Amino acid sequence: MLPHLSDATLRDSAHMAGVEFGPRDAAVIADLLVKTGIDLVEVGMVSGPGSKDADLIEAVHETVGPERSMTLVVVRDRQQVATALDEAERLGVRHVMYSIPTSEQHAKLKLGSPSAKFLEALARSAIGQAKDRGFHVTFSGEDGARTPRERLVPYVTAGFAAGADRFRLAETVAYLSPWQMEEVIADLTAIDGSEIEIHSHNMLGMAVANSLAALRAGAKWISVTVGGIGERGGNAPLAELLTSLRVIHGDTRFDLSHLTELSRVALRGAGLGEAFQSGPTTPHAFAYELPGQLTHPEAYETLPAELVGNSRELLVRTRLTPALVKWALADSGVFVDVDLFTPWLAERQEREGRPLLDRDAIRKAAIDFQAA
């Protein structure tokens, strides 16, 4: 079964050092996510009245509607949950995702008690309050990847018995290999009436692999972020996950043409510039300096650049050849003797400190050559 996707860019980024999206960027990102085919846009965090993320939540609701968005609600005690749900209702939230720490270490740190019985009672209470108010409820296992089976399975079972709609296993601290993830998720999908989501962090570089392993074990939802943005090594990157689903599972449900624009908007809005990242939506993803790769890209690309809204580019410093120059000048309307122009350009590159050349730079250099 192919998965549903939720995107946590506008929520998980709130915990990423120095990253703060504004309402305008949030609206653009949410719109592009929905156009891509993402089921839920996770936005903001509510712990009580006067949420700092109110503007983001309202911007996303205005753009894609509250039914296509989900907001995280912090869980610490029954009274705090009640005031947080009051705020969620005020903001028009329909879907809530409870953040509940499940490992002994995180529960003791955030709840003041490592007791499994207390954890289950708190989850049942929080879920019951939300369902009584008509919310769709996802409850989490924060640090769930490091929570032992004998503690995690009863907790998840209790949550579904209390009326929860979905459980999210949060690999808060990247910890599991794909084969371990498959075992953990299989324990959870075996629970009667369970609907399981995976939210994996990428510190070990396995977030996509772990997400696919969770899918293999029966998870119905995968949580991602644009560009893998997020704390502690980031999250499962949207573009890599969607292209993996297409190549590995033949999943053509999503419109991948928005992915490159999404990455650019998110990186800019996050203040991350265009620093190196992996995946198919970066400026260098389909950039080549070997002429054979430019003239026969199908031999080197699993998916074409155009599919994800990207473009093929030449990037070169010193490895200039007549074939590369010929490719760069094709359809430019600039005509030079390539065999004379190439060594001229190579010599100029050496004089100027070997700057990076793309197709436009080579075309401009050809015009300079004509005038020389």
Short mmCIF file of C-alpha atoms in Angstrom, two decimals:
data_model
loop_
_atom_site.label_atom_id
_atom_site.label_comp_id
_atom_site.label_asym_id
_atom_site.label_seq_id
_atom_site.Cartn_x
_atom_site.Cartn_y
_atom_site.Cartn_z
CA MET A 1 0.00 0.00 0.00
CA LEU A 2 1.33 3.43 -0.95
CA PRO A 3 1.66 5.92 1.93
CA HIS A 4 0.03 9.20 2.84
CA LEU A 5 2.48 12.04 3.44
CA SER A 6 2.55 14.79 6.02
CA ASP A 7 5.08 17.60 5.80
CA ALA A 8 6.54 19.07 9.01
CA THR A 9 8.63 21.88 7.48
CA LEU A 10 6.57 24.59 9.15
CA ARG A 11 6.65 22.83 12.52
CA ASP A 12 9.95 20.99 12.94
CA SER A 13 11.88 24.03 11.71
CA ALA A 14 10.69 25.90 14.82
CA HIS A 15 13.14 23.78 16.80
CA MET A 16 16.00 24.28 14.33
CA ALA A 17 18.54 26.80 15.57
CA GLY A 18 18.03 30.24 14.03
CA VAL A 19 15.24 29.21 11.64
CA GLU A 20 11.95 31.11 11.71
CA PHE A 21 9.48 31.21 8.83
CA GLY A 22 7.15 34.16 8.35
CA PRO A 23 3.47 33.90 7.38
CA ARG A 24 4.15 34.84 3.74
CA ASP A 25 6.68 32.04 3.26
CA ALA A 26 4.43 29.66 5.19
CA ALA A 27 1.56 30.38 2.81
CA VAL A 28 3.72 29.81 -0.28
CA ILE A 29 5.21 26.59 1.10
CA ALA A 30 1.80 25.23 2.15
CA ASP A 31 0.32 26.01 -1.27
CA LEU A 32 3.15 24.27 -3.12
CA LEU A 33 2.98 21.26 -0.80
CA VAL A 34 -0.71 20.78 -1.48
CA LYS A 35 -0.17 21.25 -5.23
CA THR A 36 2.49 18.54 -5.01
CA GLY A 37 -0.05 16.21 -3.44
CA ILE A 38 0.96 16.22 0.22
CA ASP A 39 -1.97 15.18 2.40
CA LEU A 40 -1.28 17.25 5.53
CA VAL A 41 0.79 20.37 6.18
CA GLU A 42 2.01 20.36 9.77
CA VAL A 43 2.32 23.92 11.05
CA GLY A 44 3.15 25.46 14.38
CA MET A 45 3.15 24.35 17.98
CA VAL A 46 0.63 25.15 20.71
CA SER A 47 1.34 24.69 24.40
CA GLY A 48 -1.20 27.14 25.83
CA PRO A 49 -2.80 30.54 25.19
CA GLY A 50 -1.08 33.16 23.08
CA SER A 51 0.77 30.82 20.73
CA LYS A 52 3.78 32.38 19.03
CA ASP A 53 2.90 30.39 15.90
CA ALA A 54 -0.62 31.81 15.57
CA ASP A 55 0.28 33.86 12.48
CA LEU A 56 1.80 30.84 10.73
CA ILE A 57 -1.17 28.63 11.56
CA GLU A 58 -3.66 31.21 10.35
CA ALA A 59 -1.68 31.82 7.13
CA VAL A 60 -1.68 28.11 6.32
CA HIS A 61 -5.40 27.79 7.13
CA GLU A 62 -6.17 30.70 4.83
CA THR A 63 -4.10 29.17 2.03
CA VAL A 64 -4.96 25.46 2.12
CA GLY A 65 -7.72 25.22 4.73
CA PRO A 66 -7.65 23.72 8.24
CA GLU A 67 -8.60 20.26 6.96
CA ARG A 68 -5.27 20.04 5.10
CA SER A 69 -3.18 21.16 8.07
CA MET A 70 -2.17 19.77 11.46
CA THR A 71 -0.77 21.51 14.55
CA LEU A 72 1.39 20.04 17.28
CA VAL A 73 0.01 20.28 20.81
CA VAL A 74 2.45 19.89 23.68
CA VAL A 75 1.37 17.49 26.45
CA ARG A 76 2.65 17.96 29.99
CA ASP A 77 -0.39 17.53 32.27
CA ARG A 78 -4.19 17.46 32.04
CA GLN A 79 -4.74 21.16 32.84
CA GLN A 80 -2.06 22.30 30.41
CA VAL A 81 -3.60 20.17 27.66
CA ALA A 82 -7.00 21.77 28.25
CA THR A 83 -5.64 25.29 27.81
CA ALA A 84 -3.65 24.23 24.74
CA LEU A 85 -6.79 22.76 23.16
CA ASP A 86 -8.62 26.01 23.93
CA GLU A 87 -5.97 27.83 21.91
CA ALA A 88 -6.12 25.26 19.10
CA GLU A 89 -9.88 25.73 18.89
CA ARG A 90 -9.48 29.51 18.83
CA LEU A 91 -7.13 29.18 15.86
CA GLY A 92 -9.54 26.90 13.98
CA VAL A 93 -7.31 23.81 14.15
CA ARG A 94 -8.96 20.53 13.10
CA HIS A 95 -6.06 18.09 13.33
CA VAL A 96 -3.84 17.96 16.42
CA MET A 97 -0.66 15.97 16.89
CA TYR A 98 0.22 15.34 20.52
CA SER A 99 3.88 15.48 21.45
CA ILE A 100 4.29 12.93 24.26
CA PRO A 101 7.74 11.66 25.34
CA THR A 102 7.82 7.86 25.66
CA SER A 103 11.40 6.90 26.50
CA GLU A 104 12.26 6.86 30.20
CA GLN A 105 14.93 9.49 29.66
CA HIS A 106 12.63 11.94 27.85
CA ALA A 107 9.61 11.23 30.07
CA LYS A 108 11.60 11.92 33.22
CA LEU A 109 13.04 15.09 31.69
CA LYS A 110 9.78 16.53 30.33
CA LEU A 111 7.03 14.93 32.42
CA GLY A 112 8.89 14.62 35.72
CA SER A 113 8.25 10.88 35.89
CA PRO A 114 9.56 7.88 33.93
CA SER A 115 6.52 5.79 34.98
CA ALA A 116 4.94 3.86 32.12
CA LYS A 117 1.57 3.86 33.92
CA PHE A 118 1.67 7.64 34.28
CA LEU A 119 2.60 7.97 30.60
CA GLU A 120 -0.35 5.84 29.50
CA ALA A 121 -2.79 7.65 31.80
CA LEU A 122 -1.61 11.03 30.50
CA ALA A 123 -2.02 9.93 26.88
CA ARG A 124 -5.51 8.52 27.50
CA SER A 125 -6.57 11.74 29.19
CA ALA A 126 -5.17 14.00 26.46
CA ILE A 127 -6.65 11.91 23.66
CA GLY A 128 -10.03 11.78 25.37
CA GLN A 129 -10.13 15.55 25.82
CA ALA A 130 -9.35 16.17 22.15
CA LYS A 131 -11.81 13.60 20.83
CA ASP A 132 -14.56 15.06 23.05
CA ARG A 133 -13.96 18.38 21.28
CA GLY A 134 -14.12 16.82 17.83
CA PHE A 135 -10.42 16.94 16.87
CA HIS A 136 -8.70 14.39 14.65
CA VAL A 137 -5.93 13.11 16.92
CA THR A 138 -2.47 11.84 16.13
CA PHE A 139 -0.47 10.96 19.24
CA SER A 140 3.28 10.55 19.19
CA GLY A 141 6.00 8.54 20.74
CA GLU A 142 8.63 11.23 21.18
CA ASP A 143 11.98 9.41 21.30
CA GLY A 144 9.94 6.35 20.35
CA ALA A 145 12.84 4.78 18.46
CA ARG A 146 14.74 4.35 21.75
CA THR A 147 11.69 3.22 23.72
CA PRO A 148 11.79 -0.52 24.50
CA ARG A 149 9.08 -2.71 22.98
CA GLU A 150 7.68 -3.68 26.36
CA ARG A 151 7.08 0.01 27.12
CA LEU A 152 6.10 1.26 23.65
CA VAL A 153 3.55 -1.34 22.55
CA PRO A 154 1.28 -1.02 25.66
CA TYR A 155 1.45 2.77 25.33
CA VAL A 156 0.38 2.71 21.68
CA THR A 157 -2.32 0.13 22.43
CA ALA A 158 -3.71 2.34 25.21
CA GLY A 159 -3.74 5.37 22.92
CA PHE A 160 -5.82 3.67 20.25
CA ALA A 161 -8.15 2.27 22.91
CA ALA A 162 -8.72 5.87 24.07
CA GLY A 163 -9.89 6.82 20.57
CA ALA A 164 -6.78 8.16 18.81
CA ASP A 165 -6.84 8.18 15.01
CA ARG A 166 -3.13 7.72 14.33
CA PHE A 167 0.17 7.07 16.11
CA ARG A 168 3.43 8.71 15.05
CA LEU A 169 6.69 6.99 15.91
CA ALA A 170 9.20 9.82 16.26
CA GLU A 171 12.79 8.83 15.69
CA THR A 172 13.63 11.95 17.69
CA VAL A 173 17.20 10.79 18.15
CA ALA A 174 18.36 8.98 14.98
CA TYR A 175 18.97 5.51 16.32
CA LEU A 176 17.61 2.69 14.18
CA SER A 177 18.86 0.95 11.07
CA PRO A 178 16.25 0.19 8.38
CA TRP A 179 16.02 -3.47 9.41
CA GLN A 180 15.54 -2.46 13.06
CA MET A 181 12.93 0.11 12.04
CA GLU A 182 11.01 -2.55 10.17
CA GLU A 183 10.85 -4.69 13.32
CA VAL A 184 9.69 -1.80 15.51
CA ILE A 185 6.96 -0.73 13.10
CA ALA A 186 5.79 -4.34 12.61
CA ASP A 187 5.12 -4.53 16.37
CA LEU A 188 2.93 -1.43 16.11
CA THR A 189 1.03 -2.30 12.93
CA ALA A 190 0.10 -5.60 14.59
CA ILE A 191 -2.01 -3.68 17.14
CA ASP A 192 -5.72 -3.93 16.30
CA GLY A 193 -7.07 -0.79 14.66
CA SER A 194 -3.68 0.89 14.46
CA GLU A 195 -2.71 3.49 11.86
CA ILE A 196 1.03 4.22 12.05
CA GLU A 197 3.16 7.15 10.87
CA ILE A 198 6.97 7.41 10.85
CA HIS A 199 8.80 10.67 11.58
CA SER A 200 12.51 10.02 11.11
CA HIS A 201 15.49 12.30 11.73
CA ASN A 202 18.50 12.18 9.45
CA MET A 203 21.56 12.49 11.69
CA LEU A 204 22.75 9.07 10.52
CA GLY A 205 21.74 9.71 6.91
CA MET A 206 19.06 7.00 6.96
CA ALA A 207 15.81 8.94 7.28
CA VAL A 208 14.55 8.02 3.81
CA ALA A 209 15.68 4.41 4.16
CA ASN A 210 14.02 4.15 7.56
CA SER A 211 10.83 5.70 6.19
CA LEU A 212 10.72 3.15 3.39
CA ALA A 213 11.42 0.37 5.89
CA ALA A 214 8.49 1.59 7.99
CA LEU A 215 6.30 1.55 4.88
CA ARG A 216 7.40 -2.02 4.19
CA ALA A 217 6.32 -2.97 7.71
CA GLY A 218 2.85 -1.50 7.25
CA ALA A 219 3.12 2.18 8.19
CA LYS A 220 0.47 4.20 6.36
CA TRP A 221 1.97 7.69 6.83
CA ILE A 222 5.42 9.19 6.32
CA SER A 223 6.47 12.55 7.75
CA VAL A 224 8.92 14.65 5.72
CA THR A 225 10.27 18.19 5.44
CA VAL A 226 11.28 20.27 2.42
CA GLY A 227 15.01 19.95 1.89
CA GLY A 228 15.21 17.79 5.02
CA ILE A 229 15.03 20.98 7.13
CA GLY A 230 14.86 20.31 10.85
CA GLU A 231 16.82 19.89 14.03
CA ARG A 232 19.43 17.21 14.80
CA GLY A 233 20.57 16.47 11.27
CA GLY A 234 17.21 17.32 9.74
CA ASN A 235 14.35 15.04 8.73
CA ALA A 236 13.43 12.76 5.86
CA PRO A 237 13.72 15.11 2.84
CA LEU A 238 10.58 15.46 0.78
CA ALA A 239 12.18 15.37 -2.67
CA GLU A 240 14.31 12.31 -1.97
CA LEU A 241 11.36 10.48 -0.44
CA LEU A 242 9.00 11.25 -3.33
CA THR A 243 11.54 10.36 -6.00
CA SER A 244 12.34 7.14 -4.12
CA LEU A 245 8.65 6.24 -4.04
CA ARG A 246 8.44 6.84 -7.78
CA VAL A 247 11.54 4.85 -8.71
CA ILE A 248 11.19 2.00 -6.19
CA HIS A 249 7.41 1.70 -5.88
CA GLY A 250 6.24 3.19 -9.19
CA ASP A 251 4.27 5.84 -7.28
CA THR A 252 3.12 8.53 -9.72
CA ARG A 253 0.49 10.19 -7.50
CA PHE A 254 2.57 13.30 -6.80
CA ASP A 255 3.35 16.32 -9.00
CA LEU A 256 7.11 16.52 -8.60
CA SER A 257 7.48 19.62 -10.75
CA HIS A 258 7.08 21.89 -7.70
CA LEU A 259 9.90 20.32 -5.70
CA THR A 260 12.78 22.52 -6.84
CA GLU A 261 10.80 25.72 -6.25
CA LEU A 262 9.76 24.38 -2.84
CA SER A 263 13.37 23.78 -1.89
CA ARG A 264 14.41 27.27 -2.98
CA VAL A 265 11.57 28.97 -1.11
CA ALA A 266 12.17 26.95 2.04
CA LEU A 267 15.94 27.46 2.07
CA ARG A 268 15.52 31.18 1.47
CA GLY A 269 12.79 31.54 4.06
CA ALA A 270 14.82 29.60 6.59
CA GLY A 271 17.81 31.87 6.01
CA LEU A 272 19.91 28.88 4.96
CA GLY A 273 20.90 30.33 1.60
CA GLU A 274 21.86 27.75 -0.97
CA ALA A 275 24.33 25.81 1.13
CA PHE A 276 25.13 22.30 -0.07
CA GLN A 277 22.41 19.74 0.34
CA SER A 278 21.88 16.37 -1.22
CA GLY A 279 19.00 15.35 -3.43
CA PRO A 280 17.41 16.20 -6.77
CA THR A 281 16.34 19.81 -6.18
CA THR A 282 19.71 21.49 -5.61
CA PRO A 283 21.49 23.70 -8.15
CA HIS A 284 24.22 21.07 -8.56
CA ALA A 285 21.95 18.00 -8.74
CA PHE A 286 21.91 17.89 -12.55
CA ALA A 287 25.08 19.89 -13.21
CA TYR A 288 27.84 18.31 -15.30
CA GLU A 289 31.26 19.08 -16.69
CA LEU A 290 31.60 15.99 -18.88
CA PRO A 291 30.10 16.47 -22.35
CA GLY A 292 28.82 12.90 -22.53
CA GLN A 293 26.68 13.49 -19.46
CA LEU A 294 25.16 16.61 -20.99
CA THR A 295 24.48 15.11 -24.39
CA HIS A 296 23.26 11.71 -23.09
CA PRO A 297 21.75 12.52 -19.66
CA GLU A 298 19.37 9.57 -19.80
CA ALA A 299 22.38 7.30 -19.26
CA TYR A 300 23.19 9.02 -15.95
CA GLU A 301 19.82 10.03 -14.49
CA THR A 302 17.21 7.81 -12.86
CA LEU A 303 14.74 10.67 -13.20
CA PRO A 304 15.07 13.69 -15.51
CA ALA A 305 15.72 17.13 -14.06
CA GLU A 306 12.49 18.50 -15.53
CA LEU A 307 10.35 16.03 -13.55
CA VAL A 308 11.22 17.74 -10.26
CA GLY A 309 11.13 21.27 -11.67
CA ASN A 310 14.92 21.48 -11.94
CA SER A 311 17.11 22.05 -14.99
CA ARG A 312 20.28 20.57 -16.43
CA GLU A 313 23.35 22.76 -16.23
CA LEU A 314 27.01 22.91 -17.12
CA LEU A 315 29.36 23.87 -14.29
CA VAL A 316 33.08 23.87 -14.97
CA ARG A 317 36.29 25.62 -13.90
CA THR A 318 39.27 24.27 -15.86
CA ARG A 319 38.10 21.13 -17.65
CA LEU A 320 36.98 23.02 -20.73
CA THR A 321 36.67 21.08 -23.99
CA PRO A 322 35.32 22.05 -27.41
CA ALA A 323 32.42 19.62 -26.86
CA LEU A 324 31.43 21.36 -23.61
CA VAL A 325 31.65 24.78 -25.22
CA LYS A 326 29.63 23.61 -28.20
CA TRP A 327 26.87 22.37 -25.85
CA ALA A 328 26.86 25.67 -23.97
CA LEU A 329 26.56 27.73 -27.15
CA ALA A 330 23.84 25.62 -28.79
CA ASP A 331 20.70 27.68 -29.56
CA SER A 332 22.32 30.81 -28.13
CA GLY A 333 22.60 32.77 -31.33
CA VAL A 334 26.30 33.29 -30.57
CA PHE A 335 28.62 31.91 -33.26
CA VAL A 336 32.37 31.50 -32.74
CA ASP A 337 35.09 29.13 -33.88
CA VAL A 338 34.88 26.68 -30.98
CA ASP A 339 38.41 25.32 -31.56
CA LEU A 340 39.85 28.83 -31.22
CA PHE A 341 37.51 30.06 -28.49
CA THR A 342 38.05 27.13 -26.11
CA PRO A 343 41.80 27.66 -25.50
CA TRP A 344 41.19 31.43 -25.30
CA LEU A 345 38.63 30.87 -22.56
CA ALA A 346 40.86 28.36 -20.77
CA GLU A 347 43.69 30.89 -20.69
CA ARG A 348 41.37 33.57 -19.35
CA GLN A 349 40.18 31.18 -16.65
CA GLU A 350 43.75 30.73 -15.45
CA ARG A 351 44.34 34.50 -15.39
CA GLU A 352 41.14 35.17 -13.44
CA GLY A 353 41.60 32.48 -10.76
CA ARG A 354 39.45 29.74 -12.27
CA PRO A 355 35.96 31.09 -11.49
CA LEU A 356 33.01 28.72 -11.84
CA LEU A 357 31.47 28.86 -15.30
CA ASP A 358 27.92 27.95 -16.19
CA ARG A 359 26.26 28.04 -19.59
CA ASP A 360 25.42 31.75 -19.43
CA ALA A 361 28.97 32.66 -18.41
CA ILE A 362 30.38 30.77 -21.37
CA ARG A 363 27.96 32.52 -23.72
CA LYS A 364 28.98 35.93 -22.35
CA ALA A 365 32.63 34.98 -22.73
CA ALA A 366 31.96 34.05 -26.36
CA ILE A 367 30.61 37.55 -26.97
CA ASP A 368 33.77 38.99 -25.38
CA PHE A 369 35.83 36.75 -27.70
CA GLN A 370 34.00 38.08 -30.74
CA ALA A 371 34.81 41.62 -29.71
CA ALA A 372 38.47 40.90 -28.94
#
